[in-house]
Tab-separated table of C-alpha atoms in Angstrom:
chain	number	residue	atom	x	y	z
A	5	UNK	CA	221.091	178.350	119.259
A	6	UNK	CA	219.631	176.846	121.915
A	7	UNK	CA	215.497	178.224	121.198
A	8	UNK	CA	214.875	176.154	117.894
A	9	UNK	CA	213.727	172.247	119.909
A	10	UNK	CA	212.620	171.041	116.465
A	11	UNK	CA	210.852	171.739	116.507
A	12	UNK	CA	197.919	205.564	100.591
A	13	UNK	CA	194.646	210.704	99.141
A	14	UNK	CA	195.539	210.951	95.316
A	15	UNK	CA	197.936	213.869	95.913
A	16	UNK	CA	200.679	211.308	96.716
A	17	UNK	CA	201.943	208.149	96.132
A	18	UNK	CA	200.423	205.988	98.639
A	19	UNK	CA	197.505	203.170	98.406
A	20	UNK	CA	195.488	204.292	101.644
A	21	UNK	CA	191.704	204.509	102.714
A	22	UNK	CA	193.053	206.064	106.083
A	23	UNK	CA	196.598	207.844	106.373
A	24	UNK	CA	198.277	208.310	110.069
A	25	UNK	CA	200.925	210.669	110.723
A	26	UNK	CA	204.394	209.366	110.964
A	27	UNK	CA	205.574	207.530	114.150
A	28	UNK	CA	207.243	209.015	117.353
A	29	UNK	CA	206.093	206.381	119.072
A	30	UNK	CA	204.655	202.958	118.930
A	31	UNK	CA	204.792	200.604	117.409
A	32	UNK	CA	207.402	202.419	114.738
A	33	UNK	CA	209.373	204.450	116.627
A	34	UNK	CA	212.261	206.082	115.188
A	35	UNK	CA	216.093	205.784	115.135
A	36	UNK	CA	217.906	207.989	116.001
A	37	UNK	CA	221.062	208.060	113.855
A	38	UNK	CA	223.932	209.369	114.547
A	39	UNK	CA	226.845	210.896	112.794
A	40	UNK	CA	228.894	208.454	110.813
A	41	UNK	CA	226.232	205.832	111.203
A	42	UNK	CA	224.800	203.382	108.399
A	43	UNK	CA	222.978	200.108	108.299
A	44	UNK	CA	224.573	197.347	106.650
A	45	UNK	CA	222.526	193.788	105.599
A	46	UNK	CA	223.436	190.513	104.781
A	47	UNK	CA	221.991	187.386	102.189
A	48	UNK	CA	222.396	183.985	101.624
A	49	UNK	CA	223.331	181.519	104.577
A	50	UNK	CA	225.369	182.106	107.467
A	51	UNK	CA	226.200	179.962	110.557
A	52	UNK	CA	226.033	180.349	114.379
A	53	UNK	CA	228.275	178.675	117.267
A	54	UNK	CA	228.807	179.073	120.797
A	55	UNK	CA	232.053	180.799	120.752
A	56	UNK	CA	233.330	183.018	117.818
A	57	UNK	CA	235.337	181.215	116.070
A	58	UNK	CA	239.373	181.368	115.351
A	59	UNK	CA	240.390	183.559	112.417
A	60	UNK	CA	242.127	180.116	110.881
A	61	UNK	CA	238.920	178.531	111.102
A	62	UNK	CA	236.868	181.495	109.561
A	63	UNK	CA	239.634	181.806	107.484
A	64	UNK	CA	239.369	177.860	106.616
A	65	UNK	CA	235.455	178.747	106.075
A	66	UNK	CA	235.596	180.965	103.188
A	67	UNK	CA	235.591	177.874	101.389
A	68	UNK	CA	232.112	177.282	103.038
A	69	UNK	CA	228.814	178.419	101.333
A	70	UNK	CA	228.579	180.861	104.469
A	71	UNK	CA	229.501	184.593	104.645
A	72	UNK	CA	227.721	185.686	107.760
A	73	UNK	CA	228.682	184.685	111.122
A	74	UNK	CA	226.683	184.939	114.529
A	75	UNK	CA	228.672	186.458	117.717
A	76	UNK	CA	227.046	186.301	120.992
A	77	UNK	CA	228.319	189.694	122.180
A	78	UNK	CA	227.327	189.780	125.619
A	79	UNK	CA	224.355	189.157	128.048
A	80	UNK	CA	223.503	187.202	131.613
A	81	UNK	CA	222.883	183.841	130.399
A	82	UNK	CA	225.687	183.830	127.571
A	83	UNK	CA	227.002	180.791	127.985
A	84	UNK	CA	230.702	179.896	126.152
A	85	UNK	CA	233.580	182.015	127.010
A	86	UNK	CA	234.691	184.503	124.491
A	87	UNK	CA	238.408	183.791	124.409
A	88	UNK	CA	238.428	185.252	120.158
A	89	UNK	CA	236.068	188.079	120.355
A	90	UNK	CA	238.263	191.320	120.137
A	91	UNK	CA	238.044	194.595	118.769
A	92	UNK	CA	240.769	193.307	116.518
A	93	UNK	CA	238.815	189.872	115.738
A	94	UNK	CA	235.741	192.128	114.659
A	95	UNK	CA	237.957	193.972	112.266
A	96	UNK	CA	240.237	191.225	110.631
A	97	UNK	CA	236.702	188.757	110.540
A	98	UNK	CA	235.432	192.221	108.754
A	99	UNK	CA	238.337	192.303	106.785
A	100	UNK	CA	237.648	189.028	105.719
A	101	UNK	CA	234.245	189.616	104.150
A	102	UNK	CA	232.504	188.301	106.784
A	103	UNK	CA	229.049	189.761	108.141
A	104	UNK	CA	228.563	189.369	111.610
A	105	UNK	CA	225.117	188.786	113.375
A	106	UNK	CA	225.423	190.180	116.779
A	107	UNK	CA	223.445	188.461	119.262
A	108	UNK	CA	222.672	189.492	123.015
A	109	UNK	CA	221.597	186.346	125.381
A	110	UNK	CA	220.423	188.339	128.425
A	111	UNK	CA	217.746	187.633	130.699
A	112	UNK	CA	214.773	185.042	129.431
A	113	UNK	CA	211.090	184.885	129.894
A	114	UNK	CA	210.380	183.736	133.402
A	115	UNK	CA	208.297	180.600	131.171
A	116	UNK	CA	210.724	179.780	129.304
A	117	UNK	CA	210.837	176.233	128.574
A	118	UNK	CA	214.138	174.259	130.927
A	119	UNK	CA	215.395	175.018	133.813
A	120	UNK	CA	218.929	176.363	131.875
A	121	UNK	CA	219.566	180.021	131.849
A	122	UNK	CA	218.299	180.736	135.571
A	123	UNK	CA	217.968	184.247	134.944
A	124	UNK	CA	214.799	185.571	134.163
A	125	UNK	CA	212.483	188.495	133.855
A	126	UNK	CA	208.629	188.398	134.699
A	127	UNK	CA	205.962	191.077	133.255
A	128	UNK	CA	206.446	193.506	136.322
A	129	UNK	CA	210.377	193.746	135.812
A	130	UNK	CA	210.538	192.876	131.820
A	131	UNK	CA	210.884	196.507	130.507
A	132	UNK	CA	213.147	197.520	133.133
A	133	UNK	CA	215.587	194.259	131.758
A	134	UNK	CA	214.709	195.080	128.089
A	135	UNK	CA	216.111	199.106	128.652
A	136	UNK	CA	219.037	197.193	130.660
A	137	UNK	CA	219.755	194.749	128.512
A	138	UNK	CA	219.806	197.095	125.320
A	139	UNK	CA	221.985	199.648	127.210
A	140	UNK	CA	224.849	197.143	128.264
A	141	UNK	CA	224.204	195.826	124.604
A	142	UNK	CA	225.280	199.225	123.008
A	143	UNK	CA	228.153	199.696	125.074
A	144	UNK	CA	229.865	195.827	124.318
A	145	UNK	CA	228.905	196.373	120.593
A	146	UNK	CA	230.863	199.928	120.498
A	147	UNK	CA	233.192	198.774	122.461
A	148	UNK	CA	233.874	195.791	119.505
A	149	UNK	CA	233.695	197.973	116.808
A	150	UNK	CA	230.062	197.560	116.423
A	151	UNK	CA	229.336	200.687	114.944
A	152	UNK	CA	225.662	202.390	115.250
A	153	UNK	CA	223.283	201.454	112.670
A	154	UNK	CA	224.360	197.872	113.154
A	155	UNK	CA	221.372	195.452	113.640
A	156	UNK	CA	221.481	194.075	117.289
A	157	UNK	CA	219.476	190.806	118.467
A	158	UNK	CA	218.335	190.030	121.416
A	159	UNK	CA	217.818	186.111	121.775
A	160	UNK	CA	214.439	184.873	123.255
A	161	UNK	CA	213.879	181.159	123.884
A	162	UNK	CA	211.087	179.182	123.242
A	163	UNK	CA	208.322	179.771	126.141
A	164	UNK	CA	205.237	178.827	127.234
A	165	UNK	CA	202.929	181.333	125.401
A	166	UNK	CA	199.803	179.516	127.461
A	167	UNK	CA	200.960	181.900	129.788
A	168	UNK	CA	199.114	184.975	129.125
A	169	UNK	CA	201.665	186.968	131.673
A	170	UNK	CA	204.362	185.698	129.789
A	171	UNK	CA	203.340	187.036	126.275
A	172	UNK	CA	203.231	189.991	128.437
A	173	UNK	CA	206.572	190.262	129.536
A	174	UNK	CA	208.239	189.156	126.398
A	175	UNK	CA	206.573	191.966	124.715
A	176	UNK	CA	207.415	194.131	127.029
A	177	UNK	CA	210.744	192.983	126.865
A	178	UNK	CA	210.823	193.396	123.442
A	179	UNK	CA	209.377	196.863	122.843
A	180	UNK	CA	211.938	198.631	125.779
A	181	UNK	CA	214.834	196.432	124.033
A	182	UNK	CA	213.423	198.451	120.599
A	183	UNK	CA	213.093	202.065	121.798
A	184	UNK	CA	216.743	202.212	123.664
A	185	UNK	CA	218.425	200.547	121.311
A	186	UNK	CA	216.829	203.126	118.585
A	187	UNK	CA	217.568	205.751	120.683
A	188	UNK	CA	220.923	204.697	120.945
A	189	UNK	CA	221.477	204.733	117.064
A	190	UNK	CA	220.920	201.085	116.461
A	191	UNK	CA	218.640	198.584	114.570
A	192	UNK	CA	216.657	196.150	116.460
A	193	UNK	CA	216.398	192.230	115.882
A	194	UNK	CA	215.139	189.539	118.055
A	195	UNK	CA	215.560	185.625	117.970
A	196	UNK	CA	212.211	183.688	118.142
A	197	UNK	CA	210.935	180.819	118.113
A	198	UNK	CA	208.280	180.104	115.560
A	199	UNK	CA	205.667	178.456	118.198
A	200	UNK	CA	206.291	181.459	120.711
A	201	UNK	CA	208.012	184.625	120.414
A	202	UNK	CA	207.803	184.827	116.516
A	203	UNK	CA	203.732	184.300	117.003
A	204	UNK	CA	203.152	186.521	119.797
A	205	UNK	CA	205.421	189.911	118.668
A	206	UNK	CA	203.469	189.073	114.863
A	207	UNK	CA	200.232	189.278	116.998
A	208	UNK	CA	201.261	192.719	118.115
A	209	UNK	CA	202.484	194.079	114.700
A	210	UNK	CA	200.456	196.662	114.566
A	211	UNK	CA	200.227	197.216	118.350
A	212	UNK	CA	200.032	201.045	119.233
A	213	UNK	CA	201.536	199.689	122.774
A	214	UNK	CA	204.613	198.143	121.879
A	215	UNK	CA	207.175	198.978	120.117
A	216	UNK	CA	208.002	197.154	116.712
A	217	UNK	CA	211.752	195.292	116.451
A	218	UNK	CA	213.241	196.244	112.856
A	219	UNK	CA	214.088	192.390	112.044
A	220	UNK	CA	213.018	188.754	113.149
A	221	UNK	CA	215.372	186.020	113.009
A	222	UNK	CA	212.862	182.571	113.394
A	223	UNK	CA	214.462	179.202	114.461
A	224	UNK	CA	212.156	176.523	112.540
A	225	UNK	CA	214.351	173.121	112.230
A	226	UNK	CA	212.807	171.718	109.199
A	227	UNK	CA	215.852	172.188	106.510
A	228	UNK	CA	214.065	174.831	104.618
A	229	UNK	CA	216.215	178.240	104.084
A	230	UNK	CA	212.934	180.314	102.819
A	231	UNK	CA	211.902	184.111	104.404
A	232	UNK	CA	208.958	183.571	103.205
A	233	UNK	CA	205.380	181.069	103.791
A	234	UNK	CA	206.045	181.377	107.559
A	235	UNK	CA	203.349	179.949	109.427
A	236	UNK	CA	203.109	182.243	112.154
A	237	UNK	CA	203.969	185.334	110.446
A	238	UNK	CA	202.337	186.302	107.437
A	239	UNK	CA	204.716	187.447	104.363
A	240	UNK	CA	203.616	191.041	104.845
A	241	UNK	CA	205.537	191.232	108.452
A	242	UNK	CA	209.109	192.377	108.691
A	243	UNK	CA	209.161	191.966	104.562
A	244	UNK	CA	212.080	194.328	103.415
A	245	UNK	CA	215.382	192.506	104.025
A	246	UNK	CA	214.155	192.295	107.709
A	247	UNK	CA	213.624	188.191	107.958
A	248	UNK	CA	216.664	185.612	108.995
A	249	UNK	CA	215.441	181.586	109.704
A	250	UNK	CA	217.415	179.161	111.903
A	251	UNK	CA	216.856	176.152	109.723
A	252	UNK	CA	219.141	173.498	110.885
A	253	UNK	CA	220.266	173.216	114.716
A	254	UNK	CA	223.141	171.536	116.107
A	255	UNK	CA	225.398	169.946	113.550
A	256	UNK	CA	229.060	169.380	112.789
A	257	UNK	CA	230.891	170.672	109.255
A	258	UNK	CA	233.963	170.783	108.012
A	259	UNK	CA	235.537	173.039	105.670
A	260	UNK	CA	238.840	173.240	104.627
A	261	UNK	CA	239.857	170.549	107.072
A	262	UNK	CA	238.371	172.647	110.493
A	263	UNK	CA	235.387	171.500	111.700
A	264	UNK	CA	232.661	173.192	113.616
A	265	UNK	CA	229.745	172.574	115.298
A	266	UNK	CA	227.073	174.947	114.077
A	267	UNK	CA	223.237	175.973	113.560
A	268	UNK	CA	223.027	176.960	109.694
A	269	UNK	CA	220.713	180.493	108.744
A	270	UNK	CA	219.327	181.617	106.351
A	271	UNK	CA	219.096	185.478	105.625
A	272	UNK	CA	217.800	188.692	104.023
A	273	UNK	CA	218.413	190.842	107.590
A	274	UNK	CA	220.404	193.772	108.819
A	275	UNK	CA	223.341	192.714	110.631
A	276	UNK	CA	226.224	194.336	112.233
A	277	UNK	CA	228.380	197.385	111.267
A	278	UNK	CA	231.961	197.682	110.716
A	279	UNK	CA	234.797	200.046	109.174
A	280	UNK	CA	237.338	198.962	106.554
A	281	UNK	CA	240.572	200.125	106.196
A	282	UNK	CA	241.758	201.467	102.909
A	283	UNK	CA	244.674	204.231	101.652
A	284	UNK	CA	244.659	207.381	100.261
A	285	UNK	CA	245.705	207.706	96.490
A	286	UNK	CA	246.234	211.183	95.815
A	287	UNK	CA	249.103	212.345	95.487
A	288	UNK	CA	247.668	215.811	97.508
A	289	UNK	CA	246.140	215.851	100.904
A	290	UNK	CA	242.467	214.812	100.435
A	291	UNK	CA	239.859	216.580	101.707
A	292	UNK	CA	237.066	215.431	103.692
A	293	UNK	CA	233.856	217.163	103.807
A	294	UNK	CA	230.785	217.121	105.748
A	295	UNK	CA	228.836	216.034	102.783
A	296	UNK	CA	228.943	214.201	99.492
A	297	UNK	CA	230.044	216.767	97.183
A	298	UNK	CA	232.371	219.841	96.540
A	299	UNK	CA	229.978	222.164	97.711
A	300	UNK	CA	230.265	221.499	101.383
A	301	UNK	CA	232.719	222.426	103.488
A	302	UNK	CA	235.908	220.984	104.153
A	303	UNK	CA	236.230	219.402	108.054
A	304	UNK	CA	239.628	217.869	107.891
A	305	UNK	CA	242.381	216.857	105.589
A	306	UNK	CA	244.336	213.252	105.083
A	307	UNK	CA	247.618	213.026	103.779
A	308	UNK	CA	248.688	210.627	100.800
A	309	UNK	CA	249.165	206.925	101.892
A	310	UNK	CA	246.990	208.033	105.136
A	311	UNK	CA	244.538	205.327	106.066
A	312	UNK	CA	240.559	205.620	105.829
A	313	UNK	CA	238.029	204.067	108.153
A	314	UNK	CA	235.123	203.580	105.494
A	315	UNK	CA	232.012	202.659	106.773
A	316	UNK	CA	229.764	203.005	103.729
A	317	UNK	CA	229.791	204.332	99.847
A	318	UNK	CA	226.937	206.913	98.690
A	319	UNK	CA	225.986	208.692	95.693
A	320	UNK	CA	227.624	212.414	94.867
A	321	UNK	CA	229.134	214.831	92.546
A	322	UNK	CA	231.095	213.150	90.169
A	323	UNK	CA	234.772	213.396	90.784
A	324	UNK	CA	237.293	212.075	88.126
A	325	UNK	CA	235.231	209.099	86.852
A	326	UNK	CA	233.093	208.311	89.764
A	327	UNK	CA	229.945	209.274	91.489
A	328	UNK	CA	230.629	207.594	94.657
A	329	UNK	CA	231.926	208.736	98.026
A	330	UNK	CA	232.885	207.043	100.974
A	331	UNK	CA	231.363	207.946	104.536
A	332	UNK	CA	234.301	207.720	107.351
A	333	UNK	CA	233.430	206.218	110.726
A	334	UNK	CA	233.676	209.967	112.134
A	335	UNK	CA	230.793	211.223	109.676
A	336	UNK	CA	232.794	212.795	106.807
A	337	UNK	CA	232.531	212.208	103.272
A	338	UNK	CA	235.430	211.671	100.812
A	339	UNK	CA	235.765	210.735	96.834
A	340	UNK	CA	235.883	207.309	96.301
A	341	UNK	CA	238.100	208.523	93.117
A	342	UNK	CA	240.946	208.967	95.512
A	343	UNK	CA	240.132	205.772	97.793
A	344	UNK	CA	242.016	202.393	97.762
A	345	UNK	CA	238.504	200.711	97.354
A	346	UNK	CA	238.022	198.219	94.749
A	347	UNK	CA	236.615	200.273	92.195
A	348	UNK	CA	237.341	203.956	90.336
A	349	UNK	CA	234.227	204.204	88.312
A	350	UNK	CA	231.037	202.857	91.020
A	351	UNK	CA	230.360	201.140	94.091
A	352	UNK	CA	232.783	198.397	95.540
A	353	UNK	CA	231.053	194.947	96.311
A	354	UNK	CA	232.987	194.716	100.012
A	355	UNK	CA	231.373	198.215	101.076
A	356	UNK	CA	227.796	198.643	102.285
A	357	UNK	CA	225.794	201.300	100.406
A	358	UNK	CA	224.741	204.588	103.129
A	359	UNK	CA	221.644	203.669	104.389
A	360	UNK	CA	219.545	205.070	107.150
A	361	UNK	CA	216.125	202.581	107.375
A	362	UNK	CA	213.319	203.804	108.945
A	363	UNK	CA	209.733	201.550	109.725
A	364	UNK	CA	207.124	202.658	107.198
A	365	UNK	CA	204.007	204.025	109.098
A	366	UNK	CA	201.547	203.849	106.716
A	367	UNK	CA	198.117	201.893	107.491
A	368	UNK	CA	198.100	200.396	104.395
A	369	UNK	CA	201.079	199.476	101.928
A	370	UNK	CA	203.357	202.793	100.855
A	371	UNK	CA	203.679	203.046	96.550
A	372	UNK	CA	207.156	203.820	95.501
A	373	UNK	CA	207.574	206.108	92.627
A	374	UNK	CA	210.344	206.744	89.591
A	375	UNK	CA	210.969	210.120	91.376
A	376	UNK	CA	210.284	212.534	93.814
A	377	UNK	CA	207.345	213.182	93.610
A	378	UNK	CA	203.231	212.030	93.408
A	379	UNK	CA	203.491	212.914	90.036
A	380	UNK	CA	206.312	209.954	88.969
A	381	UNK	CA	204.320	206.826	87.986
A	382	UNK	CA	204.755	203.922	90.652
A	383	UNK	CA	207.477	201.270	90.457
A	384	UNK	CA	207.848	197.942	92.184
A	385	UNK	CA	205.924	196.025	95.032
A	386	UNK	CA	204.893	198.393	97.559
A	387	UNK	CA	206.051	198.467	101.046
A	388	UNK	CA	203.641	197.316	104.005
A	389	UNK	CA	203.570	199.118	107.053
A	390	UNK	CA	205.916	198.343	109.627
A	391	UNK	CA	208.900	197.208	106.649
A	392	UNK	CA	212.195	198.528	106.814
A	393	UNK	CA	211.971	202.133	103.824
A	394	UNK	CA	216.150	201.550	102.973
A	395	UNK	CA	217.183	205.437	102.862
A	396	UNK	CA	219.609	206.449	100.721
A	397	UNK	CA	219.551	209.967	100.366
A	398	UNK	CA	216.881	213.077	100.598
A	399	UNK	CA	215.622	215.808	98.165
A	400	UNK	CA	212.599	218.000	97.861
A	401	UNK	CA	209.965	216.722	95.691
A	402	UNK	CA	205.735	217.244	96.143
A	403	UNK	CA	204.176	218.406	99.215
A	404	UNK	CA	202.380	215.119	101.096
A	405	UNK	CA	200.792	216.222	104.197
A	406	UNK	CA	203.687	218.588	106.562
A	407	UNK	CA	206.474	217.525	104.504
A	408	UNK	CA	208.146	218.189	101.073
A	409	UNK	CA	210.840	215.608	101.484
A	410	UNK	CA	211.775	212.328	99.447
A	411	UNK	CA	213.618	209.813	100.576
A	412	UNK	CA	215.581	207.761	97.541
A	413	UNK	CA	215.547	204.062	98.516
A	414	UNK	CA	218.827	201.405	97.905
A	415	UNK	CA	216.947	200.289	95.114
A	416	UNK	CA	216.869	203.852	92.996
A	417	UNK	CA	212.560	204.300	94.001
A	418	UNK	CA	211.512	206.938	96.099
A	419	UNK	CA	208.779	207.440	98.860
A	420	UNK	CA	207.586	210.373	100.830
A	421	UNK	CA	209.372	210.678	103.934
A	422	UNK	CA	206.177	211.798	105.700
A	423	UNK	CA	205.318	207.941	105.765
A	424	UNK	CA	208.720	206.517	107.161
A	425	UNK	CA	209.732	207.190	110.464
A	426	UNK	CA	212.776	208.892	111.615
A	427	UNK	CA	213.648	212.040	113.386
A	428	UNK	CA	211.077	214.499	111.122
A	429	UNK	CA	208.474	214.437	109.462
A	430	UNK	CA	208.688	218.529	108.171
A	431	UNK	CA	212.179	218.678	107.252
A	432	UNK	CA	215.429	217.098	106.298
A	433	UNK	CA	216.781	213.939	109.032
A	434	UNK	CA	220.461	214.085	109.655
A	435	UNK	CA	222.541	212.120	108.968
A	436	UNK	CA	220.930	211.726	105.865
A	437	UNK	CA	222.621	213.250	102.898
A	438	UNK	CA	220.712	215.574	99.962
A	439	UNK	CA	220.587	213.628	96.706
A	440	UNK	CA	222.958	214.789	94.119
């Protein structure tokens, strides 16, 4: 990219002196997702260029040690036509195994360093661009196959944060790019620099006047891929697969004969959305139903052979000899028993587990438990305030503060859903399943 120039009350299961009720607002405001929705994440390196590849040369690339790939998916200052990015690219690149990393170049601090990308925003006019920007942002990214929950970022270069208006209007920026694109269903990411935008939005953390992006994705160009010893972010910001680093800039590879020219990544960040294709196996119509198990009721029916769009793979009743069912892009649930996926017993490595992350809004860092409820003895590292709470599923457990439900993480813990923020804190948050 073009940024990096080199350069927890003892009733409950929380570690606080001071509690605060759960965000509807800044900085952890919640998304809203909707039907059919999930977030999906990616690890290890992945690569960005200019213009989306070819399918023969991300085809070429598997041989690479990269599975994620950047796609600048729209914006003013975009620069390099899009000749390859299709609906149909998105899906076969999906197909693939690759994880995309959707990036929006729109408008730029009016500071920024250069005089390339001529359009700008200044602090009177930056959260009018930020809502903009978002908005046309959700529309390209559905209209690729992009599906909500997907992790969009929105790419600010390296400015001049001597300029105290500036810091202004890149937070600004930032915090209306945030709150649409949650209220559009959708994760938030930006692209910083370390020296600028990475400094200035960790600054504001724990601002009650902006709004707090869901992941930061820092371009350092010092050949180290860790998330973690950043010096202008400490480790407790954005720490819950929520961190991606830019750690080499503008380079040629080759792999498998094609060669590229690339900035490499490192990363441990949501990233983009998409629905695989797979067949019905039964030899019966199979029924879909508008939640994991037996017990709800039946919205539709697919045929034998019929294809699937699968988004994601929860836990459910146990159907044959697996516990797992597959979410459809239109919000129903089927067995994975009777799914082409790769496996008939548990979850298949190419599918995304359901997840529905929400910022934790605790002051101080949020205890996970073995179960829930206060009573369950803690397990793990807790989570800070502000880190991504990876929801799974929901069930009633203890009473902490209005609300009796527990949210069961990715990783099998569970927290209070009175400290994570998403669209209650009394009651259940669709689309989130019940646990089984």
């Amino acid at each position: 990219m073009y940024a990096a120039v080199c350069a927890t009350t003892a009733a409950f299961a929380l570690t606080v002196g001071a509690l605060v009720s759960p965000a509807a607002a800044e900085p952890d405001t919640p998304v809203r997702y909707p039907t059919g929705s999930s977030a999906n994440r990616a690890g290890g390196l992945g690569f960005d260029t200019c213009t989306a590849p070819s399918l023969d040369a991300l085809r070429a690339w598997k041989s690479s040690p990269y599975r994620t790939v950047n796609i600048y998916f729209g914006g003013i200052n975009r620069g390099c036509t899009q000749p390859n990015l299709t609906a149909a690219w998105v899906r076969e690149v999906a197909a693939m195994g690759w994880k995309l990393l959707p990036t929006y170049f729109g408008r730029q601090p009016f500071c920024k360093f250069g005089s390339s990308k001529p359009y700008r925003y200044t602090a009177s006019n930056a959260a009018y661009y930020g809502r903009l920007g978002a908005q046309i942002a959700v529309g390209n990214a559905k209209d690729l196959g992009l599906l909500p929950g997907s992790a969009l970022y929105a790419d600010v270069e390296h400015y001049d944060r001597t300029n105290a208006d500036c810091r202004r209007a890149v937070r600004r920026y930032v915090s209306a790019w945030t709150t649409t694109l949650h209220a559009s269903g959708y994760l938030a990411g930006v692209y910083v620099h370390q020296d600028s935008g990475l400094r200035d939005l960790s600054y504001t953390y724990n601002s009650t006047t902006y709004a707090r992006p869901d992941a930061v994705w820092m371009a350092r160009w010092d050949g180290n891929t860790s998330l973690t010893g950043w010096p202008t972010a400490p480790d407790s910001h954005w720490a819950v697969h929520q961190r991606a680093k830019q750690y080499r800039g503008d380079h040629d590879e080759t792999w498998a004969g094609v060669r590229l020219n690339i900035d490499s990544d490192s990363l441990n960040a949501p990233v983009a959305l998409v629905a695989r294709s797979y067949k019905v196996t039964s030899s019966t119509a199979l029924n879909a139903r508008s939640g994991p198990s037996t017990s709800y009721p039946v919205v539709r029916t697919h045929a034998p052979g019929s294809t699937l769009r699968v988004t994601c793979q929860g836990h459910g009743q146990k159907v044959g000899t697996s516990a797992v069912w597959d979410r459809l892009s239109n919000g129903t649930w089927v067995s994975d028993y009777y799914v082409s996926t790769s496996s008939s017993t548990g979850f298949s490595s190419a599918l995304p587990r359901c997840t529905y992350p929400g910022q934790v809004t605790a002051k101080v860092a949020l205890n996970a438990r073995t179960g829930p409820g206060s009573s369950y003895p803690k397990t793990g590292t807790p989570l800070p305030r502000g880190s991504l709470a990876w929801v799974m599923c929901q069930k009633s457990g203890s009473k902490v503060q209005t609300s009796s439900v527990w949210n069961r993480l990715s990783d099998g813990r569970w927290v209070s859903d009175y400290y994570v923020s998403n669209r209650s804190d009394t009651s259940w948050s669709a689309p989130i399943p019940r646990c089984p």
